PDB file of C-alpha atoms in Angstrom:
ATOM      1  CA  MET A  96      21.862 -51.431 -58.289  1.00  0.00           C
ATOM      2  CA  ALA A  97      18.375 -51.480 -59.801  1.00  0.00           C
ATOM      3  CA  SER A  98      16.464 -48.257 -59.912  1.00  0.00           C
ATOM      4  CA  GLY A  99      12.729 -47.891 -59.394  1.00  0.00           C
ATOM      5  CA  PRO A 100      10.238 -47.510 -62.196  1.00  0.00           C
ATOM      6  CA  THR A 101      10.340 -44.337 -64.236  1.00  0.00           C
ATOM      7  CA  VAL A 102       7.681 -41.880 -63.152  1.00  0.00           C
ATOM      8  CA  ARG A 103       5.468 -41.152 -66.130  1.00  0.00           C
ATOM      9  CA  GLY A 104       2.965 -38.367 -65.877  1.00  0.00           C
ATOM     10  CA  VAL A 105       0.734 -35.977 -67.761  1.00  0.00           C
ATOM     11  CA  LEU A 106       1.511 -32.258 -67.807  1.00  0.00           C
ATOM     12  CA  ASP A 107      -1.545 -30.049 -68.057  1.00  0.00           C
ATOM     13  CA  THR A 108      -1.681 -27.107 -70.458  1.00  0.00           C
ATOM     14  CA  SER A 109      -0.786 -24.438 -67.911  1.00  0.00           C
ATOM     15  CA  THR A 110       2.305 -26.417 -66.942  1.00  0.00           C
ATOM     16  CA  ILE A 111       3.390 -26.695 -70.580  1.00  0.00           C
ATOM     17  CA  ILE A 112       3.001 -22.919 -70.882  1.00  0.00           C
ATOM     18  CA  LEU A 113       5.106 -22.378 -67.739  1.00  0.00           C
ATOM     19  CA  LEU A 114       7.556 -25.229 -68.396  1.00  0.00           C
ATOM     20  CA  GLU A 115      10.603 -23.126 -69.262  1.00  0.00           C
ATOM     21  CA  ARG A 116      10.127 -21.117 -66.045  1.00  0.00           C
ATOM     22  CA  ILE A 117       9.943 -24.114 -63.674  1.00  0.00           C
ATOM     23  CA  THR A 118      13.237 -24.156 -61.799  1.00  0.00           C
ATOM     24  CA  ASP A 119      12.864 -27.317 -59.715  1.00  0.00           C
ATOM     25  CA  VAL A 120      12.775 -30.073 -62.324  1.00  0.00           C
ATOM     26  CA  SER A 121      12.540 -32.685 -59.565  1.00  0.00           C
ATOM     27  CA  THR A 122       8.841 -31.745 -59.319  1.00  0.00           C
ATOM     28  CA  LEU A 123       8.278 -32.924 -62.909  1.00  0.00           C
ATOM     29  CA  PRO A 124       7.797 -36.515 -64.052  1.00  0.00           C
ATOM     30  CA  GLU A 125      10.827 -38.278 -65.483  1.00  0.00           C
ATOM     31  CA  GLU A 126       8.759 -39.136 -68.560  1.00  0.00           C
ATOM     32  CA  PRO A 127       6.445 -36.169 -69.194  1.00  0.00           C
ATOM     33  CA  MET A 128       3.455 -36.631 -71.458  1.00  0.00           C
ATOM     34  CA  ILE A 129       0.668 -34.416 -72.766  1.00  0.00           C
ATOM     35  CA  THR A 130      -2.816 -35.034 -74.060  1.00  0.00           C
ATOM     36  CA  ALA A 131      -4.351 -34.213 -77.424  1.00  0.00           C
ATOM     37  CA  VAL A 132      -6.588 -31.825 -75.485  1.00  0.00           C
ATOM     38  CA  THR A 133      -3.509 -29.813 -74.484  1.00  0.00           C
ATOM     39  CA  LEU A 134      -2.480 -29.581 -78.133  1.00  0.00           C
ATOM     40  CA  ALA A 135      -5.988 -28.361 -78.924  1.00  0.00           C
ATOM     41  CA  GLU A 136      -5.737 -25.681 -76.235  1.00  0.00           C
ATOM     42  CA  LEU A 137      -2.275 -24.632 -77.384  1.00  0.00           C
ATOM     43  CA  SER A 138      -3.465 -24.386 -81.004  1.00  0.00           C
ATOM     44  CA  VAL A 139      -5.974 -21.713 -79.999  1.00  0.00           C
ATOM     45  CA  GLY A 140      -3.240 -19.506 -78.518  1.00  0.00           C
ATOM     46  CA  PRO A 141      -1.683 -18.080 -81.696  1.00  0.00           C
ATOM     47  CA  LEU A 142      -5.116 -17.468 -83.193  1.00  0.00           C
ATOM     48  CA  VAL A 143      -6.329 -15.308 -80.305  1.00  0.00           C
ATOM     49  CA  ALA A 144      -3.086 -13.508 -79.408  1.00  0.00           C
ATOM     50  CA  SER A 145      -3.503  -9.744 -79.166  1.00  0.00           C
ATOM     51  CA  ASN A 146      -0.265  -8.779 -80.908  1.00  0.00           C
ATOM     52  CA  PRO A 147       2.307 -10.262 -83.327  1.00  0.00           C
ATOM     53  CA  PRO A 148       5.063 -10.920 -80.732  1.00  0.00           C
ATOM     54  CA  GLU A 149       2.624 -12.819 -78.493  1.00  0.00           C
ATOM     55  CA  GLN A 150       1.265 -14.677 -81.512  1.00  0.00           C
ATOM     56  CA  ALA A 151       4.817 -15.742 -82.442  1.00  0.00           C
ATOM     57  CA  THR A 152       5.555 -16.866 -78.871  1.00  0.00           C
ATOM     58  CA  ARG A 153       2.394 -18.953 -78.733  1.00  0.00           C
ATOM     59  CA  GLN A 154       3.034 -20.451 -82.172  1.00  0.00           C
ATOM     60  CA  LEU A 155       6.538 -21.434 -81.107  1.00  0.00           C
ATOM     61  CA  ARG A 156       5.177 -23.042 -77.916  1.00  0.00           C
ATOM     62  CA  LEU A 157       2.656 -25.046 -79.953  1.00  0.00           C
ATOM     63  CA  GLN A 158       5.291 -26.196 -82.423  1.00  0.00           C
ATOM     64  CA  GLN A 159       7.670 -27.150 -79.605  1.00  0.00           C
ATOM     65  CA  ALA A 160       4.971 -29.227 -77.903  1.00  0.00           C
ATOM     66  CA  GLU A 161       4.163 -30.923 -81.216  1.00  0.00           C
ATOM     67  CA  ALA A 162       7.853 -31.730 -81.708  1.00  0.00           C
ATOM     68  CA  ASP A 163       8.551 -32.865 -78.132  1.00  0.00           C
ATOM     69  CA  PHE A 164       5.501 -34.981 -77.321  1.00  0.00           C
ATOM     70  CA  ARG A 165       3.359 -37.716 -78.770  1.00  0.00           C
ATOM     71  CA  PRO A 166       0.018 -36.780 -77.226  1.00  0.00           C
ATOM     72  CA  LEU A 167      -2.264 -39.232 -75.492  1.00  0.00           C
ATOM     73  CA  PRO A 168      -5.576 -39.342 -77.369  1.00  0.00           C
ATOM     74  CA  PHE A 169      -8.955 -38.477 -75.953  1.00  0.00           C
ATOM     75  CA  ASP A 170     -10.327 -41.909 -76.803  1.00  0.00           C
ATOM     76  CA  ALA A 171     -13.270 -44.047 -75.726  1.00  0.00           C
ATOM     77  CA  ALA A 172     -11.645 -44.870 -72.371  1.00  0.00           C
ATOM     78  CA  ALA A 173     -11.025 -41.170 -71.722  1.00  0.00           C
ATOM     79  CA  ALA A 174     -14.618 -40.400 -72.698  1.00  0.00           C
ATOM     80  CA  ARG A 175     -15.876 -42.906 -70.121  1.00  0.00           C
ATOM     81  CA  SER A 176     -13.538 -41.411 -67.505  1.00  0.00           C
ATOM     82  CA  PHE A 177     -14.831 -37.958 -68.421  1.00  0.00           C
ATOM     83  CA  GLY A 178     -18.291 -38.985 -67.237  1.00  0.00           C
ATOM     84  CA  ARG A 179     -16.890 -39.821 -63.803  1.00  0.00           C
ATOM     85  CA  VAL A 180     -14.826 -36.605 -63.746  1.00  0.00           C
ATOM     86  CA  ALA A 181     -17.872 -34.493 -64.622  1.00  0.00           C
ATOM     87  CA  ALA A 182     -19.911 -36.232 -61.909  1.00  0.00           C
ATOM     88  CA  SER A 183     -17.119 -35.619 -59.374  1.00  0.00           C
ATOM     89  CA  LEU A 184     -17.005 -31.941 -60.270  1.00  0.00           C
ATOM     90  CA  ARG A 185     -20.774 -31.638 -60.006  1.00  0.00           C
ATOM     91  CA  ARG A 186     -20.774 -33.308 -56.559  1.00  0.00           C
ATOM     92  CA  GLY A 187     -18.047 -30.823 -55.558  1.00  0.00           C
ATOM     93  CA  GLY A 188     -20.261 -27.908 -56.577  1.00  0.00           C
ATOM     94  CA  ARG A 189     -18.396 -27.108 -59.797  1.00  0.00           C
ATOM     95  CA  LYS A 190     -19.691 -27.160 -63.355  1.00  0.00           C
ATOM     96  CA  SER A 191     -17.687 -29.429 -65.619  1.00  0.00           C
ATOM     97  CA  SER A 192     -18.499 -27.209 -68.598  1.00  0.00           C
ATOM     98  CA  ALA A 193     -16.644 -24.294 -67.003  1.00  0.00           C
ATOM     99  CA  ARG A 194     -13.447 -26.368 -66.910  1.00  0.00           C
ATOM    100  CA  ALA A 195     -14.145 -28.682 -69.836  1.00  0.00           C
ATOM    101  CA  PHE A 196     -10.569 -28.796 -71.152  1.00  0.00           C
ATOM    102  CA  ASP A 197      -9.181 -29.472 -67.673  1.00  0.00           C
ATOM    103  CA  ALA A 198     -11.808 -32.162 -67.108  1.00  0.00           C
ATOM    104  CA  MET A 199     -10.872 -33.826 -70.416  1.00  0.00           C
ATOM    105  CA  ILE A 200      -7.159 -33.700 -69.531  1.00  0.00           C
ATOM    106  CA  ALA A 201      -7.921 -35.215 -66.115  1.00  0.00           C
ATOM    107  CA  ALA A 202     -10.064 -37.917 -67.751  1.00  0.00           C
ATOM    108  CA  THR A 203      -7.225 -38.798 -70.126  1.00  0.00           C
ATOM    109  CA  ALA A 204      -4.773 -39.064 -67.217  1.00  0.00           C
ATOM    110  CA  ILE A 205      -7.203 -41.241 -65.233  1.00  0.00           C
ATOM    111  CA  SER A 206      -7.966 -43.525 -68.178  1.00  0.00           C
ATOM    112  CA  ASN A 207      -4.232 -44.068 -68.725  1.00  0.00           C
ATOM    113  CA  ASP A 208      -3.620 -44.581 -64.974  1.00  0.00           C
ATOM    114  CA  LEU A 209      -1.152 -41.688 -64.903  1.00  0.00           C
ATOM    115  CA  PRO A 210      -0.640 -38.883 -62.405  1.00  0.00           C
ATOM    116  CA  LEU A 211      -1.407 -35.334 -63.513  1.00  0.00           C
ATOM    117  CA  PHE A 212       1.259 -32.707 -62.838  1.00  0.00           C
ATOM    118  CA  THR A 213       0.042 -29.100 -62.648  1.00  0.00           C
ATOM    119  CA  CYS A 214       1.046 -25.636 -61.493  1.00  0.00           C
ATOM    120  CA  ASN A 215      -2.672 -24.910 -60.942  1.00  0.00           C
ATOM    121  CA  PRO A 216      -3.995 -27.674 -58.683  1.00  0.00           C
ATOM    122  CA  SER A 217      -7.168 -25.716 -57.902  1.00  0.00           C
ATOM    123  CA  ASP A 218      -8.221 -26.309 -61.524  1.00  0.00           C
ATOM    124  CA  PHE A 219      -8.519 -30.007 -60.674  1.00  0.00           C
ATOM    125  CA  GLU A 220     -10.135 -29.913 -57.218  1.00  0.00           C
ATOM    126  CA  ASN A 221     -12.916 -32.374 -56.441  1.00  0.00           C
ATOM    127  CA  ILE A 222     -12.000 -34.899 -59.131  1.00  0.00           C
ATOM    128  CA  ASP A 223     -12.282 -38.424 -57.763  1.00  0.00           C
ATOM    129  CA  ASP A 224      -9.583 -40.963 -58.656  1.00  0.00           C
ATOM    130  CA  LEU A 225      -7.180 -38.314 -60.017  1.00  0.00           C
ATOM    131  CA  ASP A 226      -3.566 -38.698 -58.855  1.00  0.00           C
ATOM    132  CA  LEU A 227      -2.793 -34.976 -58.724  1.00  0.00           C
ATOM    133  CA  ARG A 228       0.829 -33.851 -58.348  1.00  0.00           C
ATOM    134  CA  PRO A 229       1.119 -30.110 -57.671  1.00  0.00           C
ATOM    135  CA  ILE A 230       4.156 -28.262 -59.039  1.00  0.00           C
ATOM    136  CA  PRO A 231       5.138 -24.957 -57.437  1.00  0.00           C
ATOM    137  CA  HIS A 232       3.950 -22.110 -59.664  1.00  0.00           C
ATOM    138  CA  PRO A 233       6.917 -20.029 -60.856  1.00  0.00           C
ATOM    139  CA  ASP A 234       5.079 -16.790 -59.953  1.00  0.00           C
ATOM    140  CA  ASN A 235       4.089 -18.044 -56.493  1.00  0.00           C
ATOM    141  CA  PRO A 236       6.286 -20.996 -55.368  1.00  0.00           C
ATOM    142  CA  SER A 237       4.530 -21.240 -51.988  1.00  0.00           C
ATOM    143  CA  LYS A 238       1.238 -22.038 -53.738  1.00  0.00           C
TER     144      LYS A 238
END
């Protein structure tokens, strides 16, 4: 019996941070991916942590993401998609600069024709052409 195609998808940064707390793995893509933008966001974490235990936790998360994923680049195609994402956000009454990392992650997903899986779907509202796949947030599964 042939199975369907493997579902590939991009995990946003908040989902990577919450990944070990997500209990329903069926809500995740079979082949999870991240973007270089997520690695950039994660690399800030240890540098701005308020105490050594939190710094160590964030450093471990960054190193685990680096070991587990080969990130999708923010390349010329993603840059072109970013223009459309920023325009979508502006039409929706939101400033793209306020959510620049999220907009760049969305642009990378769009340019690679991949769905974006997130525990924070409101971060990606009003983005045209984004295949958004909400994941129940571990702190509020009904969200």
